[in-house]
Amino acid sequence: MLPLADLRRAVKNALSFASAQADVEEVEVFASTGANLTVRLNYTSHIPSNGVEEPKSTESYGLGIRASFRTPGGVRTGFGSEPTDLSLEGAARALGKARSGAVSDAEYVSLPKLDSALQATPTPTQMKNAAPANYDPAVVRIGGKGLVDAGWRMMDRALDSFQSSEDLMGLTGSAEKMTELGLILGGDVVMFQDRMAIASTHIPKVQSEQNTLIMSFATAMVESQQSKGSGWSVVSKLADFNGEAAAEAARNAIASIGGQRIPSGNYKVILGPQPVAEILEWVLMPGLSLDMFFAGASPFMGKLGQMVASEDFSLYDSGGDPSLPSYKSITDEGLPTGRTDLIRNGKLSGMLSDYYNYQRILNDPAGREKLGVAPADALQSIAPRNGFRPGNGGGRDFGAAPGAISSNLVIEGSQGRTQEELFRLVGDGVYIGRIWYTYPVNGITSGDFSGTIIGDSYLIKDGKLAAPLKPNTVRMNDNVLRLINNTLGIASQHRATVRWSSDQVTWAPEIAIESFGLEEISEYMDGV
Amino acid sequence: MPRRVSVESLDRFRGNLQSLVAEKAKSLTGLRYCDLRIEIREEKGAVAENGAEKASSEDYAFDFGVRVIAGGRINAAGYFGRVLGTTDLDRLEDVVWDGITQAHSRARASARQKSQMKGRYAHLGSSLTSTELAPVTVCQDTVLAAYTVDPRQVPLSETVKMAVDGCKTLQSQGSNIVYSASSTSTFLLRELFLSSDGADIDQSFAQTEGFAIAICAGANGNFEHYDFTGHQRGWEVMTDGYSNGPIIIPNFMDFCRKLGADAVEVAAAPPLKPPDKEVTVVTNPHFNTLLVHEVVGHPSELDRALKYETGYAGRSWFLKDMQDNQLGNQIASPLVTAYSDPTIEGYGSFKYDHEGTPARRAYILRDGVLEEFLNNRQTAAIMGVAPNGSARSTEAQLVPLIRMTNTIFGPGQQDPQDIISEVQDGYYIDGHRTPSIAESRENFRITAVKVYEIKNGQLGQLYRDGGITSDSRDYFMSIDAVGNDLRVNPIPNCGKGQPMQAKRMSNGGPTMRGVARLTGPG
């Protein structure tokens, strides 16, 4: 990866170059270098396999330029990028692409400025003293062997858990026959290495940041027993990565042997962190983005400041908390990150926003109708704290234009419930620990969703975990708007959850729900 | 000033890169196999919102990916991928060689660890095996792109005008359309595949695509409706449409017009209140496009079946293990045939896949019997079958995955009108919307754009927010009519892999009739 100093120098030089062009009204230069190192896991005791399947990486670096141009027909705006060239020639090519692709956008106001009442311009001292992002040079230096070792460490932890299991030994009677159980470990370790720098006409001081993040996700199965378990971890320091996610997955798979079916019906349930995160990310969050309000595609149209969830339910994005692993001090638009309350104590409080959509809604004649209050009276709620440029699988990509992306989503309850209290509140019901393919089946506006329960789940009897629930036998059919209004309780403990092909982290607690629609499916599979 | 990147840039490097892969790489310790994929895409496109231009761009994408299999007594694979730019034109061999050596280093490190793990776990380690590839015919070939209007010759301003006009056309379909957007793109892609076995394959593709979305206000809430159009052809797809056999693609204005009109019609319809029992359903070709994709195509991917996707995209109910599986079993009505065929015309057509394997038709279901999985060279070796050319990536820097190509339900004999008119009480399921599929694809819920009641063989009341759900085998066994109206549609965004790759392919089918439960709101 290129040094941060190279990016900063390139941004400074490119900004100077672009600003000097006669037709350039305003310009923003973003430089980044990044790598996604991934090792995929595939172990099967009953089918030939490689264990560590794909030690691989993708990497890129380059410049991205947003600019507005004075033309005889008025101001036109465009974006262009150039890979693998931080020189002035590279800047000239990126600017040329921005110019040739520029359009006349009546809703465009300006490139990002520190112009709202919410955002004081950081002084040079403040910027110098900004809290360091989560970054570990050891992750940047890890190299190919280190990547491979991380994958095999996961494999070792899982195989050790399987091999040392008395439950599995009890099923087979000998270590030799344990392979016949159909033991599986799948998943991956993903390491992000990111450096970025940015400056613009309106924020000319070069700002920069570097981030590292390690996410691991493991799924283990005792396939002959139709049991499945999960484990995952999110850390930003290499020393904190120990492969425990694989051992956790193996233990959970073993613990859920002997799963039972349940009949269709409405159940009291506890959603574990992974289901909470999945439903939130795929079904709820799209409707909490400001561009969706502009388009009329949010289920919360016109409800800013109104109750939309149980009083106990709060949801916010905390991009600016340095203690969280996906912390970023500045957005990829050069603006300060911070806390964006989305739903606070049940009340719709804000939306994820980038600068373009922030400006657009402020000038939208229908803005009041769309939000429910005049946008100018809701600056805190729509502040552009989330303009990021994720690339393929996450990161900060010079080739992408900014969009509203969360960093650290946090769900909280106001009552500080313990897990034991949640179980007592449910009494008899279902603990749902892992779900899959949970999509908004009737569009984002409806809140309807469907998905299936695929592991880590149990029946709850008399406020205690009872028998495991058989994976892949229950489909969930419900509505996220009903769900967030029917909470029995929210646990005080959070867990960082991993999202597929993303570096966004969701801090999810267990949530007890009053009534949740479950449908028994796939009975024929018992005979297949 | 370095030269400009264009698809012709690869001409300069083809010989040297082949030498790098087929000769120099063999000097690396323990190397068993190496392949290199390198590609350049010249692309342009535009976006419009609410009838106004929003963005446009004309750019190139240039990247490469390497796979090395290496080791000693036991082999493993290592990979490396990188984005390239104009400055790399003057140092490409060095950059690619660096990638080869990094992939080689990873392969060797993994092979060592695999060997150690086998030693550490005497029993559980026994299934860890050396990475092998099933043999394929080593080919040298050049395949040209098919188009009438070269994507490179289309003025960028024309892509903008097309997007804007399409968006306006869509919006004009109803005053209750509160938001509209559209996009257009066209590109020429050239891929080189070079291997240490001597493969030297040069394939080019023209691809043109459009997208539109309407959000329409209705008495029962806003209704979102979107769809894609496109084909492996030039810009003529947008201006004139394209029609050849089962591929019927309207021009972009007609596409947007219909999408807007459908959105207005459906937004005004009442939500479906599904009966609490199974009903007869007639599904149309557009709905079956997603059905075959999700419930036949995906479980036929051998990487899923061999558990590679247990952590993410899921397994397949078609295969428990090498001995216990559904191959040769009747798992659908004898009327149901489904195949994947990259050699026919479609959005997923090619002559060689990204391992250099010659493409061919693979019958997944023939007369309702499971016949073949889609595979790559590694999984084919594990199963002891011949590779069928299904390994593809979305970009050269990413690892090829097992993918559908042009994967469709084969046509039947019946007139689709007869299939409807034979139904006394039932529902007509028109157009796919959103899927939710069980982990091993053994059950599905897929929503539809429109659901019509069928009474006495006639279409009646239209409903919104409906769909069907069923256990997969039960549904396919219930199929009692298959139409002769095969249609093949583009699917531009099938997600799979880590990091996720969104792949283009074709899916389709004719009108079909079966039994399922309806779904409604909630």
XYZ file of N, CA, C and O in Angstrom, chain A residues 40 42-45 48-51 53 55-61 81-85 93 97 100-101 103-105 107 144 148-149 152 156 159-160 163 175-176 179 183-184 188 190 217 219 221 223 228 295-297 356 360 392 434 436-437 439 441-445 448 450-451 454 472 475 477 500-501 519 521-522 524-525 528, chain B residues 1 49-50 53-54 56 59-60 77 79-88 91 106 109-110 113-114 117 120-121 123-124 127-129 131 156 179 215 222 224 294 307-313 315 317 320-321 326 378 382 395 397-399 433 435-439 441-445 447 465 471 473 497-500 517 520-522:
644
model
N -11.055 -17.640 2.082
C -12.311 -18.385 2.275
C -11.997 -19.770 2.808
O -10.954 -20.355 2.524
N -13.323 -23.774 3.419
C -14.263 -24.839 3.074
C -13.677 -26.187 3.484
O -12.856 -26.771 2.777
N -14.121 -26.650 4.629
C -13.735 -27.981 5.104
C -14.970 -28.852 5.150
O -16.021 -28.445 5.671
N -14.856 -30.048 4.597
C -15.933 -31.043 4.692
C -15.283 -32.374 5.038
O -14.381 -32.829 4.321
N -15.733 -32.999 6.113
C -15.102 -34.247 6.537
C -15.512 -35.417 5.650
O -14.837 -36.437 5.614
N -14.007 -34.577 -0.277
C -12.665 -33.982 -0.401
C -12.730 -32.456 -0.424
O -13.593 -31.883 -1.104
N -11.836 -31.827 0.307
C -11.865 -30.359 0.378
C -10.467 -29.828 0.597
O -9.539 -30.572 0.928
N -10.332 -28.519 0.439
C -9.027 -27.866 0.574
C -8.809 -27.238 1.943
O -7.710 -26.782 2.235
N -9.844 -27.158 2.764
C -9.691 -26.456 4.040
C -9.689 -24.958 3.801
O -10.732 -24.311 3.805
N -9.647 -22.348 1.180
C -10.026 -22.486 -0.225
C -9.442 -21.377 -1.095
O -8.919 -21.635 -2.163
N -7.068 -18.163 -0.619
C -6.299 -17.009 -0.129
C -6.107 -16.038 -1.291
O -5.488 -16.379 -2.298
N -6.669 -14.851 -1.182
C -6.687 -13.965 -2.349
C -6.689 -12.509 -1.902
O -6.915 -12.201 -0.729
N -6.485 -11.639 -2.834
C -6.565 -10.213 -2.528
C -6.881 -9.453 -3.789
O -6.603 -9.903 -4.894
N -7.482 -8.292 -3.597
C -7.595 -7.323 -4.678
C -7.080 -6.002 -4.128
O -7.273 -5.699 -2.957
N -6.421 -5.243 -4.982
C -5.914 -3.968 -4.507
C -5.974 -2.925 -5.611
O -5.991 -3.266 -6.800
N -6.023 -1.683 -5.191
C -6.098 -0.592 -6.157
C -5.656 0.702 -5.492
O -5.643 0.803 -4.264
N -5.282 1.666 -6.313
C -5.078 3.015 -5.812
C -5.314 3.989 -6.958
O -5.253 3.611 -8.133
N -12.355 9.454 -12.495
C -11.295 8.854 -11.681
C -10.223 8.260 -12.578
O -10.465 7.992 -13.758
N -9.069 8.051 -12.006
C -7.962 7.446 -12.746
C -7.199 6.523 -11.799
O -6.722 6.955 -10.747
N -7.086 5.245 -12.153
C -6.356 4.317 -11.300
C -4.852 4.361 -11.542
O -4.392 4.736 -12.624
N -4.122 3.991 -10.546
C -2.669 3.751 -10.540
C -1.841 4.935 -11.030
O -0.759 4.754 -11.559
N -2.345 6.123 -10.864
C -1.545 7.279 -11.276
C -1.901 8.470 -10.387
O -2.968 9.064 -10.534
N -6.192 13.410 -16.351
C -7.107 12.443 -16.976
C -8.412 12.329 -16.172
O -9.501 12.258 -16.742
N -12.174 13.317 -17.502
C -13.349 12.433 -17.481
C -14.525 13.132 -16.779
O -15.673 13.004 -17.198
N -15.875 15.637 -19.307
C -16.614 15.071 -20.447
C -17.937 14.460 -20.006
O -18.881 14.379 -20.788
N -18.013 14.027 -18.761
C -19.251 13.421 -18.286
C -20.158 14.383 -17.534
O -21.212 13.970 -17.031
N -22.852 16.976 -16.284
C -24.240 17.211 -16.669
C -24.754 18.475 -15.993
O -24.162 18.970 -15.030
N -25.850 18.936 -16.520
C -26.521 20.092 -15.924
C -27.576 19.577 -14.956
O -28.602 19.049 -15.368
N -27.287 19.698 -13.678
C -28.151 19.123 -12.651
C -28.767 20.268 -11.852
O -28.080 20.911 -11.044
N -30.577 20.293 -9.413
C -30.662 20.073 -7.957
C -29.292 20.155 -7.281
O -29.198 20.066 -6.058
N 1.155 -12.299 2.260
C 0.434 -13.490 1.830
C 0.457 -14.618 2.835
O -0.555 -15.284 3.068
N -2.725 -16.443 4.749
C -2.945 -17.895 4.735
C -2.988 -18.436 6.167
O -3.853 -19.260 6.514
N -2.087 -17.966 6.996
C -2.045 -18.431 8.392
C -3.354 -18.118 9.122
O -3.827 -18.920 9.941
N -5.887 -20.760 8.149
C -5.613 -22.075 8.756
C -5.780 -22.055 10.273
O -6.077 -23.072 10.890
N -7.911 -24.708 12.200
C -7.365 -25.448 13.343
C -8.300 -25.360 14.544
O -8.574 -26.369 15.225
N -11.444 -27.605 13.840
C -11.160 -29.044 13.882
C -10.859 -29.490 15.308
O -11.268 -30.583 15.729
N -10.163 -28.646 16.041
C -9.882 -28.982 17.432
C -11.185 -29.087 18.244
O -11.345 -29.999 19.068
N -12.871 -32.315 17.151
C -12.156 -33.526 17.584
C -12.282 -33.761 19.079
O -12.332 -34.908 19.544
N -13.077 -41.978 17.041
C -12.591 -40.785 16.353
C -12.555 -40.999 14.854
O -12.808 -40.085 14.062
N -12.267 -42.204 14.452
C -12.145 -42.514 13.030
C -13.465 -42.278 12.298
O -13.492 -41.786 11.171
N -15.595 -38.615 10.911
C -15.680 -38.002 9.579
C -17.029 -38.283 8.925
O -17.484 -37.516 8.072
N -18.977 -33.247 8.967
C -18.572 -32.000 9.635
C -18.167 -30.974 8.583
O -17.438 -31.292 7.642
N -18.649 -29.784 8.762
C -18.415 -28.716 7.774
C -17.919 -27.476 8.492
O -18.412 -27.125 9.566
N -15.043 -17.222 6.230
C -13.906 -16.476 5.711
C -13.290 -15.581 6.765
O -13.868 -15.355 7.832
N -11.722 -11.687 6.383
C -11.550 -10.573 5.451
C -10.791 -9.463 6.163
O -11.151 -9.073 7.276
N -16.049 -14.669 9.760
C -17.378 -15.257 9.908
C -17.246 -16.738 9.622
O -16.650 -17.129 8.615
N -19.288 -20.652 9.693
C -20.481 -21.478 9.840
C -20.017 -22.928 9.912
O -19.275 -23.380 9.032
N -21.172 -27.088 10.642
C -22.323 -27.999 10.643
C -21.904 -29.400 11.056
O -20.768 -29.825 10.796
N -23.566 -32.141 9.613
C -24.617 -32.175 8.592
C -25.517 -33.399 8.727
O -26.714 -33.316 8.470
N -26.481 -26.702 12.857
C -25.627 -25.643 12.313
C -25.348 -24.596 13.378
O -26.235 -24.241 14.154
N -37.164 10.209 -2.807
C -37.835 9.432 -3.856
C -39.236 8.966 -3.451
O -39.938 8.391 -4.279
N -39.620 9.177 -2.218
C -40.927 8.673 -1.776
C -40.915 7.181 -1.527
O -41.951 6.528 -1.593
N -39.752 6.624 -1.236
C -39.628 5.173 -1.128
C -39.375 4.698 0.298
O -39.063 3.525 0.499
N -24.875 15.749 -1.185
C -25.746 16.048 -2.314
C -27.211 15.950 -1.893
O -28.023 16.841 -2.175
N -30.110 18.730 -1.571
C -31.264 18.559 -2.453
C -32.582 18.651 -1.677
O -33.525 19.289 -2.136
N -15.528 -2.576 -3.904
C -16.021 -3.939 -4.004
C -15.840 -4.641 -2.658
O -14.744 -5.029 -2.298
N -29.923 -17.332 13.982
C -29.294 -17.097 12.666
C -30.350 -17.224 11.583
O -31.066 -18.222 11.506
N -31.455 -16.012 7.274
C -30.816 -15.985 5.960
C -31.784 -15.470 4.921
O -32.978 -15.704 5.003
N -31.268 -14.778 3.926
C -32.011 -14.361 2.744
C -33.274 -13.602 3.139
O -34.373 -13.897 2.678
N -35.370 -10.581 2.878
C -35.527 -9.466 1.948
C -36.895 -8.797 2.115
O -37.865 -9.429 2.528
N -39.917 -8.250 0.704
C -40.527 -8.929 -0.441
C -41.602 -8.110 -1.147
O -41.940 -8.404 -2.295
N -42.162 -7.117 -0.475
C -43.170 -6.278 -1.137
C -42.699 -4.837 -1.256
O -43.499 -3.902 -1.221
N -41.415 -4.655 -1.411
C -40.870 -3.312 -1.550
C -40.487 -2.712 -0.210
O -40.989 -3.126 0.841
N -39.605 -1.718 -0.258
C -39.110 -1.089 0.972
C -40.242 -0.380 1.709
O -40.317 -0.372 2.931
N -41.156 0.227 0.974
C -42.182 1.043 1.624
C -43.115 0.229 2.507
O -43.652 0.738 3.486
N -42.746 -5.289 4.657
C -42.906 -6.747 4.667
C -41.566 -7.428 4.403
O -40.799 -6.999 3.538
N -39.482 -11.531 4.383
C -39.516 -12.979 4.541
C -38.081 -13.483 4.553
O -37.196 -12.891 3.945
N -37.869 -14.581 5.270
C -36.549 -15.195 5.336
C -36.674 -16.523 6.042
O -37.777 -16.903 6.482
N -31.867 -20.563 9.879
C -30.939 -21.586 9.388
C -29.986 -22.133 10.448
O -29.150 -22.987 10.128
N -33.560 -24.714 8.842
C -34.192 -24.783 7.510
C -35.592 -25.383 7.554
O -36.039 -25.979 6.567
N -39.913 -20.664 8.007
C -39.842 -19.404 7.268
C -40.478 -18.299 8.112
O -41.533 -18.512 8.714
N -42.347 -14.771 8.156
C -43.122 -13.843 7.327
C -43.668 -12.770 8.253
O -44.549 -13.042 9.073
N -22.388 -9.307 5.000
C -21.795 -9.903 3.798
C -21.238 -8.819 2.880
O -21.922 -7.888 2.523
N -19.977 -8.999 2.504
C -19.325 -8.165 1.503
C -19.399 -6.679 1.834
O -19.694 -5.849 0.991
N -43.602 -19.919 9.867
C -44.298 -20.902 9.040
C -43.419 -22.143 8.895
O -42.250 -22.037 8.509
N -41.876 -25.228 7.128
C -41.626 -25.505 5.707
C -40.837 -26.792 5.546
O -40.279 -27.337 6.509
N -40.806 -27.268 4.323
C -39.859 -28.287 3.857
C -39.925 -29.600 4.622
O -38.891 -30.224 4.872
N -40.769 -32.344 3.472
C -40.287 -33.424 2.613
C -38.794 -33.681 2.764
O -38.305 -34.776 2.471
N -38.072 -32.662 3.260
C -36.625 -32.839 3.390
C -36.268 -33.882 4.452
O -35.166 -34.429 4.434
N -35.699 -36.928 2.470
C -34.786 -36.880 1.314
C -33.419 -37.409 1.699
O -32.891 -36.986 2.723
N 3.740 11.392 -21.811
C 2.341 11.033 -21.496
C 2.095 9.584 -21.914
O 2.291 9.234 -23.080
N -32.948 11.213 -13.398
C -33.943 11.135 -12.322
C -35.032 12.141 -12.597
O -34.736 13.310 -12.933
N -36.263 11.714 -12.431
C -37.410 12.603 -12.616
C -37.316 13.398 -13.919
O -37.629 14.597 -13.975
N -31.218 14.959 -16.403
C -29.923 14.277 -16.381
C -29.284 14.409 -15.008
O -29.380 15.458 -14.363
N -28.644 13.339 -14.567
C -28.031 13.331 -13.232
C -26.547 13.013 -13.260
O -25.780 13.507 -12.427
N -23.213 11.186 -15.973
C -22.797 10.369 -17.112
C -21.299 10.139 -17.010
O -20.595 10.893 -16.323
N -15.453 5.775 -19.521
C -14.217 5.398 -18.840
C -13.808 3.989 -19.278
O -14.514 3.333 -20.039
N -12.674 3.572 -18.758
C -12.228 2.205 -18.993
C -12.084 1.504 -17.653
O -11.954 2.135 -16.598
N -4.086 -23.762 -3.782
C -4.210 -22.635 -4.707
C -3.971 -21.318 -3.992
O -4.255 -21.179 -2.806
N -4.237 -16.891 -4.969
C -4.810 -15.956 -5.943
C -4.276 -14.549 -5.690
O -3.889 -14.203 -4.578
N -4.325 -13.742 -6.739
C -3.979 -12.325 -6.605
C -4.735 -11.538 -7.670
O -4.846 -11.989 -8.812
N -5.259 -10.373 -7.307
C -5.949 -9.530 -8.273
C -5.609 -8.073 -8.071
O -5.308 -7.643 -6.952
N -5.645 -7.318 -9.161
C -5.296 -5.893 -9.041
C -5.950 -5.076 -10.128
O -6.106 -5.537 -11.267
N -6.325 -3.854 -9.756
C -6.811 -2.876 -10.733
C -5.606 -2.264 -11.433
O -4.598 -1.961 -10.795
N -5.704 -2.070 -12.734
C -4.618 -1.490 -13.518
C -5.050 -0.146 -14.102
O -6.245 0.147 -14.158
N -4.066 0.611 -14.544
C -4.366 1.909 -15.132
C -3.442 2.219 -16.284
O -2.620 1.382 -16.706
N -3.555 3.436 -16.762
C -2.782 3.858 -17.930
C -1.288 3.683 -17.705
O -0.556 3.244 -18.600
N -0.833 4.006 -16.510
C 0.608 3.938 -16.255
C 1.130 2.507 -16.302
O 2.326 2.293 -16.506
N 0.243 1.541 -16.124
C 0.695 0.147 -16.154
C 0.970 -0.351 -17.567
O 1.553 -1.421 -17.739
N 4.544 -1.086 -17.951
C 5.217 -1.980 -16.999
C 4.370 -3.230 -16.740
O 4.482 -3.844 -15.683
N 1.328 -17.552 -1.783
C 0.143 -17.953 -1.012
C -0.173 -19.429 -1.215
O -0.560 -20.134 -0.270
N 2.364 -21.485 0.770
C 2.114 -21.385 2.214
C 0.887 -22.205 2.595
O 0.876 -22.902 3.631
N -0.130 -22.158 1.768
C -1.351 -22.902 2.086
C -1.119 -24.405 1.947
O -1.651 -25.196 2.732
N 0.609 -25.599 5.060
C -0.314 -25.654 6.199
C -1.300 -26.808 6.044
O -1.676 -27.443 7.032
N -1.723 -27.056 4.819
C -2.663 -28.159 4.599
C -1.994 -29.487 4.977
O -2.605 -30.343 5.636
N -1.791 -29.726 8.689
C -3.107 -29.966 9.293
C -3.510 -31.433 9.125
O -4.121 -32.017 10.011
N -1.756 -33.185 11.819
C -2.225 -32.881 13.168
C -3.559 -33.574 13.466
O -3.814 -33.954 14.592
N -4.383 -33.704 12.457
C -5.716 -34.322 12.664
C -5.789 -35.592 11.810
O -6.202 -35.544 10.642
N -7.633 -38.193 11.611
C -8.902 -38.624 11.002
C -9.610 -37.465 10.302
O -9.937 -37.556 9.121
N -9.827 -36.398 11.052
C -10.546 -35.273 10.451
C -9.749 -34.645 9.309
O -10.319 -34.030 8.405
N -9.833 -35.792 4.864
C -10.556 -35.278 3.691
C -9.856 -34.078 3.057
O -10.273 -33.609 1.991
N -8.810 -33.576 3.714
C -8.044 -32.481 3.102
C -7.200 -33.069 1.979
O -6.356 -33.937 2.214
N -7.443 -32.606 0.785
C -6.813 -33.231 -0.375
C -6.055 -32.212 -1.203
O -6.272 -30.999 -1.088
N -5.142 -29.964 -4.236
C -5.977 -29.256 -5.204
C -5.695 -29.775 -6.606
O -4.557 -29.731 -7.077
N -21.369 9.986 -25.891
C -21.830 9.957 -24.500
C -23.160 10.713 -24.360
O -24.048 10.304 -23.603
N -41.787 9.421 -8.320
C -40.344 9.402 -8.561
C -40.075 8.476 -9.729
O -40.698 7.409 -9.859
N -41.767 4.951 -8.758
C -42.439 4.853 -7.464
C -43.760 5.597 -7.616
O -43.789 6.775 -7.984
N -47.329 3.624 -1.440
C -46.511 3.762 -2.640
C -46.077 2.384 -3.139
O -45.785 1.485 -2.352
N -43.335 0.407 -5.560
C -42.057 0.524 -6.264
C -42.021 -0.541 -7.351
O -42.287 -1.706 -7.100
N -33.587 -18.953 -9.144
C -33.409 -19.173 -7.712
C -33.539 -20.637 -7.301
O -32.828 -21.093 -6.399
N -20.798 -27.769 -0.568
C -20.782 -27.050 0.732
C -19.870 -25.827 0.765
O -19.684 -25.232 1.829
N -19.276 -25.438 -0.365
C -18.376 -24.279 -0.351
C -19.081 -23.016 0.142
O -18.433 -22.103 0.641
N -20.393 -22.945 -0.072
C -21.144 -21.729 0.238
C -21.965 -21.877 1.519
O -22.943 -21.143 1.714
N -21.595 -22.824 2.377
C -22.348 -23.038 3.617
C -22.449 -21.753 4.437
O -23.477 -21.476 5.055
N -21.398 -20.971 4.439
C -21.380 -19.758 5.256
C -22.153 -18.613 4.635
O -22.559 -17.688 5.329
N -22.389 -18.628 3.328
C -22.999 -17.456 2.692
C -24.141 -17.830 1.755
O -25.289 -17.841 2.150
N -23.841 -18.153 0.507
C -24.916 -18.292 -0.487
C -25.743 -19.553 -0.281
O -26.780 -19.718 -0.909
N -26.260 -24.011 0.657
C -25.958 -25.319 0.056
C -27.047 -25.657 -0.969
O -27.747 -24.772 -1.436
N -30.129 -28.690 -1.835
C -30.826 -29.898 -1.384
C -30.633 -31.034 -2.386
O -30.984 -32.171 -2.112
N -26.538 -34.374 -0.677
C -26.059 -34.480 0.704
C -24.570 -34.786 0.694
O -23.779 -34.158 1.386
N -24.205 -35.816 -0.048
C -22.800 -36.146 -0.202
C -22.614 -36.897 -1.518
O -23.539 -37.016 -2.312
N -29.492 -36.439 -5.319
C -30.694 -36.554 -6.153
C -30.388 -36.821 -7.625
O -31.316 -36.884 -8.441
N -12.194 -27.566 -10.632
C -11.865 -28.152 -9.331
C -12.992 -29.048 -8.825
O -12.756 -30.164 -8.368
N -13.390 -33.276 -8.236
C -13.873 -33.931 -7.017
C -15.004 -34.905 -7.344
O -15.054 -36.016 -6.816
N -15.172 -9.579 -12.699
C -14.008 -8.794 -13.107
C -12.810 -9.717 -13.044
O -12.781 -10.646 -12.225
N -9.979 -9.319 -11.769
C -9.266 -9.305 -10.489
C -9.921 -10.227 -9.453
O -9.334 -10.494 -8.410
N -11.136 -10.673 -9.721
C -11.874 -11.508 -8.773
C -11.835 -12.971 -9.201
O -11.682 -13.289 -10.377
N -12.008 -13.861 -8.226
C -11.897 -15.292 -8.474
C -13.162 -15.809 -9.166
O -14.275 -15.513 -8.719
N -40.796 -10.183 -8.791
C -40.436 -9.027 -7.994
C -39.255 -9.410 -7.086
O -38.117 -9.318 -7.498
N -37.299 -12.270 -4.376
C -37.267 -13.642 -3.862
C -36.815 -13.715 -2.411
O -36.084 -12.852 -1.924
N -37.275 -14.751 -1.718
C -36.649 -15.173 -0.464
C -36.635 -16.696 -0.504
O -37.686 -17.333 -0.496
N -35.448 -17.265 -0.561
C -35.296 -18.685 -0.824
C -34.652 -19.350 0.383
O -33.769 -18.770 1.018
N -35.091 -20.570 0.704
C -34.499 -21.280 1.836
C -33.044 -21.647 1.532
O -32.621 -21.683 0.376
N -32.310 -21.967 2.593
C -30.842 -22.054 2.503
C -30.346 -23.060 1.485
O -29.367 -22.825 0.781
N -32.272 -24.136 -0.945
C -33.184 -23.917 -2.074
C -34.340 -24.914 -2.068
O -34.911 -25.213 -3.107
N -34.678 -25.416 -0.870
C -35.726 -26.424 -0.770
C -37.116 -25.821 -0.593
O -38.110 -26.555 -0.590
N -37.184 -24.520 -0.450
C -38.461 -23.826 -0.248
C -38.264 -22.407 -0.768
O -37.147 -21.888 -0.745
N -39.342 -21.801 -1.255
C -39.185 -20.437 -1.767
C -40.421 -19.603 -1.491
O -41.535 -20.129 -1.335
N -40.216 -18.322 -1.415
C -41.286 -17.321 -1.490
C -40.815 -16.269 -2.486
O -39.742 -15.673 -2.288
N -42.247 -12.918 -4.715
C -43.382 -12.021 -4.948
C -43.444 -11.628 -6.423
O -42.452 -11.709 -7.151
N -48.985 -6.686 -4.324
C -48.327 -7.225 -3.120
C -48.595 -8.720 -2.929
O -48.689 -9.205 -1.795
N -42.783 -25.492 -1.034
C -41.592 -26.331 -1.005
C -41.215 -26.636 -2.454
O -42.090 -26.920 -3.293
N -39.624 -29.028 -4.255
C -39.921 -30.281 -4.941
C -41.425 -30.430 -5.164
O -41.863 -30.822 -6.253
N -20.470 -14.912 -3.743
C -19.029 -14.802 -3.502
C -18.697 -13.844 -2.375
O -19.554 -13.134 -1.850
N -17.434 -13.863 -1.980
C -16.922 -12.958 -0.951
C -15.539 -12.497 -1.380
O -14.631 -13.311 -1.403
N -15.363 -11.233 -1.786
C -16.372 -10.183 -1.871
C -17.424 -10.528 -2.930
O -17.155 -11.271 -3.863
N -18.610 -9.960 -2.750
C -19.725 -10.302 -3.616
C -19.453 -9.872 -5.057
O -18.944 -8.796 -5.308
N -49.128 -22.021 -2.585
C -49.874 -21.105 -1.733
C -49.565 -19.679 -2.152
O -48.435 -19.367 -2.528
N -49.429 -12.662 0.528
C -49.912 -11.289 0.413
C -49.045 -10.365 1.239
O -47.881 -10.670 1.512
N -49.585 -9.248 1.653
C -48.815 -8.350 2.522
C -48.463 -9.047 3.845
O -49.232 -9.879 4.329
N -47.333 -8.707 4.394
C -46.920 -9.241 5.688
C -46.152 -10.530 5.583
O -45.957 -11.073 4.520
